[in-house]
Short mmCIF file of C-alpha atoms and ligand atoms in Angstrom, two decimals:
data_model
loop_
_atom_site.label_atom_id
_atom_site.label_comp_id
_atom_site.label_asym_id
_atom_site.label_seq_id
_atom_site.Cartn_x
_atom_site.Cartn_y
_atom_site.Cartn_z
CA MET A 20 -63.87 -67.76 -188.60
CA ILE A 21 -61.45 -68.83 -191.32
CA GLN A 22 -62.17 -67.20 -194.66
CA MET A 23 -60.77 -67.81 -198.12
CA VAL A 24 -60.15 -64.06 -198.36
CA ASP A 25 -60.68 -61.67 -195.45
CA LEU A 26 -61.19 -58.22 -196.91
CA ARG A 27 -62.99 -56.81 -193.89
CA SER A 28 -60.09 -57.35 -191.49
CA GLN A 29 -57.69 -55.94 -194.05
CA TYR A 30 -59.88 -52.85 -194.38
CA LEU A 31 -59.96 -52.40 -190.59
CA ARG A 32 -56.14 -52.55 -190.54
CA ILE A 33 -55.92 -49.46 -192.79
CA LYS A 34 -59.36 -47.97 -192.16
CA ASN A 35 -58.26 -44.44 -191.29
CA GLU A 36 -56.20 -44.01 -194.43
CA ILE A 37 -58.87 -45.54 -196.65
CA ASP A 38 -61.74 -43.55 -195.14
CA GLU A 39 -59.83 -40.33 -195.51
CA SER A 40 -58.99 -41.02 -199.14
CA ILE A 41 -62.58 -41.88 -199.99
CA GLN A 42 -63.77 -38.75 -198.21
CA ASN A 43 -61.38 -36.66 -200.31
CA VAL A 44 -62.83 -38.03 -203.55
CA LEU A 45 -66.36 -37.37 -202.33
CA MET A 46 -65.53 -33.81 -201.33
CA ASP A 47 -63.83 -33.17 -204.69
CA SER A 48 -66.49 -35.03 -206.71
CA ALA A 49 -63.58 -36.42 -208.72
CA PHE A 50 -65.39 -39.55 -209.78
CA ILE A 51 -64.26 -40.00 -213.37
CA LYS A 52 -60.69 -39.30 -214.51
CA GLY A 53 -59.15 -36.41 -212.54
CA THR A 54 -56.43 -36.15 -209.95
CA TYR A 55 -56.97 -39.41 -208.03
CA VAL A 56 -56.75 -41.53 -211.14
CA ALA A 57 -53.72 -39.58 -212.34
CA SER A 58 -52.05 -39.95 -208.95
CA PHE A 59 -52.54 -43.71 -208.83
CA GLU A 60 -51.33 -44.12 -212.41
CA LYS A 61 -48.18 -42.18 -211.52
CA ASN A 62 -47.55 -44.04 -208.26
CA PHE A 63 -48.23 -47.46 -209.77
CA GLY A 64 -45.79 -46.63 -212.58
CA THR A 65 -43.13 -45.68 -210.05
CA TYR A 66 -43.79 -48.85 -208.04
CA LEU A 67 -43.44 -51.07 -211.12
CA ASN A 68 -40.71 -48.94 -212.67
CA VAL A 69 -42.64 -48.68 -215.92
CA ASP A 70 -43.10 -45.57 -218.07
CA HIS A 71 -46.85 -45.67 -218.71
CA VAL A 72 -49.89 -46.79 -216.75
CA VAL A 73 -53.45 -46.54 -218.07
CA GLY A 74 -56.18 -47.19 -215.52
CA VAL A 75 -59.09 -49.15 -217.00
CA GLY A 76 -62.34 -50.71 -215.84
CA ASN A 77 -61.13 -54.22 -214.96
CA GLY A 78 -58.56 -56.88 -215.83
CA THR A 79 -60.62 -58.35 -218.66
CA ASP A 80 -60.93 -54.95 -220.33
CA ALA A 81 -57.19 -54.48 -219.82
CA LEU A 82 -56.53 -57.63 -221.86
CA GLN A 83 -59.01 -56.64 -224.55
CA ILE A 84 -57.59 -53.12 -224.83
CA ALA A 85 -54.04 -54.47 -225.00
CA LEU A 86 -55.01 -56.86 -227.81
CA MET A 87 -56.85 -54.07 -229.65
CA ALA A 88 -53.82 -51.79 -229.33
CA LEU A 89 -51.75 -54.50 -230.99
CA GLY A 90 -54.28 -54.60 -233.83
CA ILE A 91 -55.36 -58.17 -233.17
CA GLY A 92 -58.61 -59.24 -234.85
CA PRO A 93 -60.27 -61.79 -237.10
CA GLY A 94 -57.87 -64.26 -238.70
CA ASP A 95 -55.23 -63.77 -236.01
CA GLU A 96 -54.20 -66.35 -233.44
CA VAL A 97 -53.09 -65.67 -229.89
CA ILE A 98 -51.33 -68.29 -227.79
CA ALA A 99 -52.37 -68.48 -224.13
CA PRO A 100 -52.60 -71.07 -221.39
CA SER A 101 -55.78 -73.08 -220.96
CA PHE A 102 -55.12 -73.50 -217.25
CA THR A 103 -56.24 -70.01 -216.26
CA PHE A 104 -59.28 -67.89 -215.63
CA VAL A 105 -61.43 -67.65 -218.76
CA ALA A 106 -60.86 -63.90 -219.21
CA THR A 107 -57.53 -64.44 -220.93
CA ALA A 108 -59.13 -66.36 -223.82
CA GLU A 109 -62.36 -64.41 -223.72
CA ALA A 110 -60.66 -61.16 -224.67
CA VAL A 111 -59.06 -62.88 -227.68
CA ALA A 112 -62.33 -64.45 -228.81
CA LEU A 113 -64.30 -61.21 -228.34
CA LEU A 114 -62.09 -59.57 -230.95
CA GLY A 115 -62.79 -62.36 -233.43
CA ALA A 116 -59.28 -63.81 -233.11
CA THR A 117 -58.63 -67.46 -232.28
CA PRO A 118 -57.31 -68.50 -228.88
CA VAL A 119 -54.66 -71.19 -229.22
CA PHE A 120 -53.93 -73.01 -226.00
CA ALA A 121 -50.54 -74.29 -224.94
CA ASP A 122 -49.75 -76.66 -222.10
CA VAL A 123 -48.16 -75.51 -218.86
CA ASP A 124 -45.19 -76.55 -216.79
CA PRO A 125 -46.34 -79.05 -214.13
CA ASP A 126 -44.40 -77.31 -211.35
CA SER A 127 -45.26 -73.67 -211.94
CA PHE A 128 -48.54 -74.08 -213.92
CA ASN A 129 -47.18 -71.45 -216.32
CA LEU A 130 -46.63 -71.54 -220.10
CA THR A 131 -43.43 -73.05 -221.46
CA VAL A 132 -41.68 -72.26 -224.73
CA GLU A 133 -41.56 -75.99 -225.46
CA ALA A 134 -45.37 -76.02 -225.51
CA ILE A 135 -45.74 -72.69 -227.30
CA GLU A 136 -43.33 -73.09 -230.20
CA PRO A 137 -45.03 -76.00 -232.05
CA LEU A 138 -48.31 -74.04 -232.04
CA ILE A 139 -46.90 -70.99 -233.83
CA THR A 140 -48.24 -70.46 -237.37
CA ASP A 141 -48.27 -67.57 -239.84
CA ALA A 142 -51.49 -66.43 -238.17
CA THR A 143 -49.93 -66.16 -234.70
CA LYS A 144 -49.67 -62.55 -233.56
CA ALA A 145 -49.14 -62.66 -229.81
CA ILE A 146 -48.46 -64.73 -226.73
CA VAL A 147 -50.27 -64.07 -223.44
CA PRO A 148 -48.40 -65.67 -220.54
CA VAL A 149 -50.44 -65.65 -217.34
CA HIS A 150 -48.40 -65.39 -214.14
CA LEU A 151 -50.63 -67.89 -212.44
CA TYR A 152 -51.25 -67.84 -208.69
CA GLY A 153 -48.71 -65.02 -208.32
CA GLN A 154 -45.49 -66.43 -209.79
CA PRO A 155 -44.07 -65.06 -213.04
CA ALA A 156 -43.80 -67.32 -216.07
CA GLU A 157 -40.46 -67.99 -217.81
CA MET A 158 -40.34 -64.54 -219.34
CA GLN A 159 -36.79 -64.59 -220.69
CA PRO A 160 -37.24 -67.64 -222.95
CA ILE A 161 -40.73 -66.47 -223.89
CA MET A 162 -39.42 -63.04 -224.95
CA GLN A 163 -36.61 -64.68 -226.95
CA LEU A 164 -39.11 -66.93 -228.72
CA ALA A 165 -41.41 -63.99 -229.42
CA GLU A 166 -38.57 -62.00 -230.88
CA ARG A 167 -37.51 -64.90 -233.09
CA TYR A 168 -41.01 -65.18 -234.57
CA GLY A 169 -41.90 -61.47 -234.52
CA LEU A 170 -44.68 -61.91 -231.96
CA LYS A 171 -45.96 -59.50 -229.33
CA VAL A 172 -46.20 -60.46 -225.65
CA ILE A 173 -48.94 -59.38 -223.24
CA GLU A 174 -48.31 -60.38 -219.63
CA ASP A 175 -51.53 -61.18 -217.79
CA CYS A 176 -50.55 -60.04 -214.29
CA ALA A 177 -54.04 -60.21 -212.77
CA GLN A 178 -52.72 -62.56 -210.08
CA ALA A 179 -49.14 -61.36 -209.81
CA VAL A 180 -48.97 -57.71 -208.85
CA GLY A 181 -45.71 -57.01 -207.06
CA SER A 182 -43.89 -60.14 -208.21
CA VAL A 183 -40.48 -59.73 -209.74
CA TYR A 184 -38.69 -61.71 -212.46
CA GLN A 185 -34.93 -61.27 -212.87
CA GLY A 186 -35.11 -57.91 -211.13
CA ARG A 187 -38.03 -56.56 -213.18
CA ALA A 188 -41.62 -56.24 -212.05
CA ALA A 189 -44.06 -58.63 -213.66
CA GLY A 190 -45.90 -56.72 -216.35
CA THR A 191 -42.92 -54.64 -217.45
CA ILE A 192 -41.07 -57.31 -219.43
CA GLY A 193 -43.45 -57.97 -222.32
CA ASP A 194 -44.80 -55.35 -224.72
CA ILE A 195 -47.80 -54.73 -222.47
CA GLY A 196 -48.74 -55.85 -218.95
CA THR A 197 -52.34 -56.09 -217.76
CA PHE A 198 -53.59 -55.97 -214.18
CA SER A 199 -56.86 -56.62 -212.37
CA PHE A 200 -57.75 -54.82 -209.15
CA PHE A 201 -60.73 -57.05 -208.38
CA PRO A 202 -61.27 -56.82 -204.59
CA SER A 203 -59.66 -60.18 -203.75
CA LYS A 204 -56.53 -59.55 -205.81
CA ASN A 205 -53.24 -58.78 -204.03
CA LEU A 206 -53.86 -55.12 -204.88
CA GLY A 207 -57.64 -54.97 -204.83
CA CYS A 208 -60.03 -52.04 -204.88
CA PHE A 209 -63.61 -51.88 -203.64
CA GLY A 210 -65.23 -52.78 -206.93
CA ASP A 211 -63.82 -53.39 -210.38
CA GLY A 212 -60.58 -51.89 -211.61
CA GLY A 213 -57.66 -52.68 -213.86
CA ALA A 214 -54.62 -51.25 -215.61
CA VAL A 215 -52.57 -51.60 -218.74
CA VAL A 216 -48.87 -50.81 -218.45
CA SER A 217 -46.12 -50.44 -221.04
CA ASN A 218 -42.72 -48.92 -221.65
CA ASP A 219 -43.73 -48.31 -225.27
CA SER A 220 -45.22 -44.82 -225.41
CA GLU A 221 -46.99 -45.41 -228.73
CA LEU A 222 -48.67 -48.56 -227.46
CA ALA A 223 -49.60 -46.91 -224.16
CA ASP A 224 -51.09 -43.91 -225.98
CA HIS A 225 -53.07 -46.28 -228.16
CA CYS A 226 -54.38 -48.13 -225.11
CA ARG A 227 -55.47 -44.83 -223.56
CA LEU A 228 -57.18 -43.81 -226.76
CA ILE A 229 -59.04 -47.14 -227.07
CA ALA A 230 -60.10 -47.10 -223.42
CA SER A 231 -61.68 -43.68 -223.93
CA HIS A 232 -64.06 -44.36 -226.85
CA GLY A 233 -61.17 -43.99 -229.28
CA SER A 234 -60.91 -40.28 -228.70
CA LYS A 235 -58.22 -38.09 -227.20
CA LYS A 236 -60.29 -34.99 -227.71
CA LYS A 237 -63.98 -35.19 -226.84
CA TYR A 238 -66.17 -35.75 -229.92
CA HIS A 239 -63.12 -36.30 -232.15
CA ASN A 240 -63.16 -40.09 -232.23
CA GLU A 241 -60.20 -41.49 -234.13
CA VAL A 242 -60.59 -45.27 -233.74
CA ILE A 243 -63.23 -47.67 -232.50
CA GLY A 244 -62.76 -47.86 -228.77
CA VAL A 245 -64.52 -48.91 -225.60
CA ASN A 246 -65.63 -47.16 -222.43
CA SER A 247 -63.35 -48.58 -219.76
CA ARG A 248 -62.35 -46.37 -216.86
CA LEU A 249 -60.75 -46.79 -213.51
CA ASP A 250 -62.88 -44.48 -211.39
CA GLY A 251 -61.70 -41.92 -208.85
CA LEU A 252 -62.94 -43.78 -205.77
CA GLN A 253 -61.19 -46.99 -206.80
CA ALA A 254 -58.01 -45.11 -207.70
CA ALA A 255 -57.96 -43.42 -204.28
CA VAL A 256 -58.38 -46.77 -202.53
CA LEU A 257 -55.66 -48.29 -204.70
CA ASP A 258 -53.27 -45.42 -203.96
CA VAL A 259 -53.58 -46.20 -200.24
CA LYS A 260 -53.31 -49.94 -200.70
CA LEU A 261 -50.31 -49.58 -203.00
CA ARG A 262 -48.36 -48.14 -200.06
CA HIS A 263 -49.05 -51.37 -198.20
CA LEU A 264 -48.61 -53.79 -201.09
CA ASP A 265 -45.10 -55.01 -200.27
CA ASN A 266 -46.10 -55.55 -196.66
CA PHE A 267 -49.30 -57.34 -197.74
CA ASN A 268 -47.34 -59.57 -200.12
CA ALA A 269 -44.84 -60.30 -197.33
CA ARG A 270 -47.72 -61.39 -195.11
CA ARG A 271 -48.96 -63.73 -197.83
CA LYS A 272 -45.47 -65.17 -198.22
CA ARG A 273 -45.20 -65.71 -194.49
CA ALA A 274 -48.48 -67.64 -194.57
CA ALA A 275 -47.19 -69.68 -197.53
CA ASP A 276 -43.96 -70.44 -195.64
CA LEU A 277 -45.95 -71.77 -192.71
CA TYR A 278 -48.16 -73.90 -194.95
CA ASP A 279 -45.01 -75.33 -196.59
CA THR A 280 -43.54 -76.18 -193.19
CA ARG A 281 -46.70 -77.93 -192.02
CA PHE A 282 -46.97 -79.98 -195.21
CA ALA A 283 -43.26 -80.82 -195.40
CA GLY A 284 -43.73 -84.29 -193.97
CA SER A 285 -46.36 -85.37 -196.52
CA GLU A 286 -45.30 -87.06 -199.72
CA GLU A 287 -48.79 -86.77 -201.13
CA ILE A 288 -49.11 -83.00 -200.85
CA ILE A 289 -47.09 -81.13 -203.42
CA VAL A 290 -46.60 -77.58 -202.22
CA PRO A 291 -46.22 -74.67 -204.69
CA ALA A 292 -42.85 -74.67 -206.46
CA ARG A 293 -40.83 -71.53 -205.95
CA LEU A 294 -38.67 -71.07 -208.99
CA ALA A 295 -35.30 -69.37 -209.16
CA ASP A 296 -34.88 -65.80 -210.36
CA ARG A 297 -38.33 -64.61 -209.35
CA THR A 298 -40.63 -63.91 -206.44
CA HIS A 299 -44.00 -65.53 -205.81
CA VAL A 300 -46.62 -63.20 -204.33
CA PHE A 301 -49.06 -66.01 -203.48
CA HIS A 302 -52.30 -64.69 -204.84
CA GLN A 303 -53.27 -68.30 -204.27
CA TYR A 304 -51.63 -70.99 -202.17
CA THR A 305 -52.39 -73.99 -204.34
CA ILE A 306 -51.33 -77.50 -203.46
CA ARG A 307 -51.50 -80.59 -205.62
CA ILE A 308 -52.75 -83.89 -204.31
CA ALA A 309 -50.43 -86.48 -205.85
CA GLY A 310 -52.02 -89.34 -207.74
CA ASP A 311 -53.74 -87.57 -210.64
CA SER A 312 -57.20 -88.41 -209.34
CA ALA A 313 -59.99 -85.85 -209.41
CA GLU A 314 -62.05 -88.29 -207.39
CA ARG A 315 -59.57 -88.20 -204.54
CA ARG A 316 -59.12 -84.42 -204.75
CA ASP A 317 -62.88 -84.01 -204.66
CA ALA A 318 -63.12 -86.33 -201.64
CA ILE A 319 -60.60 -84.11 -199.86
CA SER A 320 -62.61 -81.07 -200.90
CA ALA A 321 -65.74 -82.67 -199.38
CA ASP A 322 -63.85 -83.39 -196.13
CA LEU A 323 -62.66 -79.78 -195.94
CA LYS A 324 -66.17 -78.53 -196.53
CA GLN A 325 -67.39 -80.76 -193.72
CA ALA A 326 -64.66 -79.40 -191.45
CA GLY A 327 -65.61 -75.81 -192.29
CA ILE A 328 -62.35 -75.08 -194.10
CA PRO A 329 -62.86 -72.78 -197.09
CA HIS A 330 -61.01 -73.81 -200.23
CA ALA A 331 -61.45 -73.72 -204.00
CA VAL A 332 -60.43 -75.50 -207.15
CA TYR A 333 -58.82 -73.05 -209.54
CA TYR A 334 -59.51 -74.39 -212.20
CA PRO A 335 -61.60 -77.55 -212.50
CA ILE A 336 -62.13 -77.32 -216.29
CA PRO A 337 -59.39 -76.11 -218.62
CA VAL A 338 -60.55 -73.32 -220.93
CA HIS A 339 -60.03 -75.38 -224.11
CA ARG A 340 -62.75 -77.76 -222.90
CA LEU A 341 -65.29 -75.09 -221.91
CA PRO A 342 -68.29 -75.51 -224.24
CA VAL A 343 -67.99 -72.06 -225.78
CA TYR A 344 -64.40 -72.69 -226.90
CA THR A 345 -65.04 -76.08 -228.47
CA THR A 346 -67.29 -75.09 -231.40
CA GLY A 347 -68.63 -72.05 -233.21
CA THR A 348 -66.95 -68.70 -233.64
CA ALA A 349 -64.77 -69.02 -230.53
CA ALA A 350 -63.55 -72.53 -231.44
CA CYS A 351 -59.98 -72.80 -230.32
CA ARG A 352 -56.91 -74.76 -231.31
CA TYR A 353 -54.67 -76.44 -228.76
CA GLY A 354 -51.66 -78.66 -228.35
CA ASP A 355 -50.98 -81.62 -226.09
CA MET A 356 -52.61 -80.78 -222.75
CA GLU A 357 -51.16 -83.46 -220.47
CA HIS A 358 -50.01 -81.19 -217.64
CA THR A 359 -53.02 -78.90 -217.90
CA GLU A 360 -55.42 -81.83 -217.62
CA SER A 361 -53.55 -83.34 -214.72
CA ALA A 362 -53.44 -79.99 -212.88
CA THR A 363 -57.24 -79.66 -213.13
CA ARG A 364 -57.51 -83.03 -211.36
CA GLU A 365 -54.99 -82.38 -208.61
CA VAL A 366 -55.17 -78.76 -207.45
CA ILE A 367 -56.76 -77.33 -204.34
CA SER A 368 -56.29 -73.71 -203.28
CA LEU A 369 -56.33 -73.02 -199.56
CA PRO A 370 -57.21 -69.80 -197.72
CA MET A 371 -54.72 -67.09 -198.57
CA HIS A 372 -54.87 -63.47 -197.51
CA THR A 373 -53.06 -60.89 -195.45
CA GLU A 374 -54.90 -61.59 -192.21
CA LEU A 375 -54.35 -65.33 -191.69
CA SER A 376 -53.15 -66.23 -188.21
CA ASP A 377 -50.77 -69.09 -187.40
CA THR A 378 -53.54 -70.79 -185.45
CA GLN A 379 -55.83 -70.65 -188.47
CA ILE A 380 -53.13 -72.08 -190.72
CA ASP A 381 -52.50 -74.86 -188.22
CA LYS A 382 -56.19 -75.70 -188.24
CA ILE A 383 -56.37 -75.70 -192.05
CA CYS A 384 -53.26 -77.88 -192.34
CA ALA A 385 -54.50 -80.34 -189.73
CA ALA A 386 -57.75 -80.79 -191.68
CA VAL A 387 -55.93 -81.20 -195.00
CA LEU A 388 -53.44 -83.69 -193.56
CA GLU A 389 -56.18 -85.69 -191.91
CA SER A 390 -58.17 -85.89 -195.13
CA VAL A 391 -55.12 -86.75 -197.22
CA HIS A 392 -54.38 -89.55 -194.77
CA ARG A 393 -57.99 -90.77 -194.76
CA THR A 394 -58.34 -90.78 -198.55
CA SER A 395 -54.94 -92.40 -198.93
CA ALA A 396 -55.98 -95.28 -196.67
CA ARG A 397 -59.19 -95.66 -198.65
CA VAL A 398 -57.28 -95.84 -201.94
CA ILE A 399 -54.86 -98.42 -200.55
CA SER A 400 -57.49 -100.61 -198.89
C1 LIG B 7 -55.56 -64.60 -214.83
C2 LIG B 7 -56.67 -63.59 -214.87
N1 LIG B 7 -56.82 -62.83 -215.95
C3 LIG B 7 -57.79 -61.90 -216.03
C4 LIG B 7 -58.66 -61.70 -214.99
C5 LIG B 7 -59.78 -60.73 -215.17
O1 LIG B 7 -59.79 -59.69 -214.26
P1 LIG B 7 -61.17 -58.93 -213.91
O2 LIG B 7 -61.98 -59.82 -213.06
O3 LIG B 7 -60.71 -57.70 -213.21
O4 LIG B 7 -61.84 -58.61 -215.22
C6 LIG B 7 -58.52 -62.44 -213.83
C7 LIG B 7 -59.38 -62.17 -212.66
O5 LIG B 7 -60.16 -62.77 -212.14
C8 LIG B 7 -57.51 -63.43 -213.76
O6 LIG B 7 -57.35 -64.18 -212.66
#
């Protein structure tokens, strides 16, 4: 059976290693903090080539802790994309700051400096580029812009673990990088997990302090913090999976290559752009259906459902139009959203994971091509 994400088969591929690592944690009762968390933090730091890794409870907490470490709060504005998972804006709003949404590049779906710069005000404190679907945003121009205006940069790498931009791992270019280890992510654990990474030791220390109730020493709380921990079982699973991450990402890329080949003949299917100077780790394989019509995209989605092909629309409603961000305390500000709006009408994400077979991809592509053809004829007639 074709699945959107096949975690069971991936587990079976590395079952012995995983089972052994879980058994070790159980035997050591090292559930909170301890050696397994420390080991993963060290190994993940080596993998990314970053000085500090702080394991936290999930990717949303990672964003919140990063923003707190930068001192962001009421009265401050943070620029982020609207074409993303809600967590990016949620963390900003939770701290009483205002999310300000910038449009994205139509090819990469990532923030552009052209969209960010006009939104900068005296209240702007930070930019949060999201490396959407697994491909890093234009970090060099974003860092230059941030430097010019004295802004901090948090890279939301929830979807991009293992991707590289100009020779540096995503997450290690901005002031802080945040990761999610949600099970379906490219590096996923068996529950919730996340990390904050930084080359700035002061910032990293602050993140660690905040994540641990604001105390370095038990019962000596220095700042208001949260309780957000990567637990020992998840860390042990992640340590095993980290060893396989490059291979897993290569398998995703291979699947993406095959999708691209199968769709090459269609002018109406726009395959994911692969930009220069960076790698795409294909957390999602997201195509666009040309024509800017949600009605047509939704008709294709219905056809795929009928054919038993799993798929998803990430994201059907841009965050700036979600009810909670339109009024009240979380009311946002945003710029021209032309490309964001059009992306929400055109995108469809197809099954993407490490276990996809060529036969499965052929079947998925045949169904997509057939539906694109059918809906095209209907539009023309
Ligand atoms: C772009 C982005 N940011 C943040 C998150 C939040 O991660 P988590 O689900 O681990 O809190 C996600 C995950 O779904 C995400 O895709």
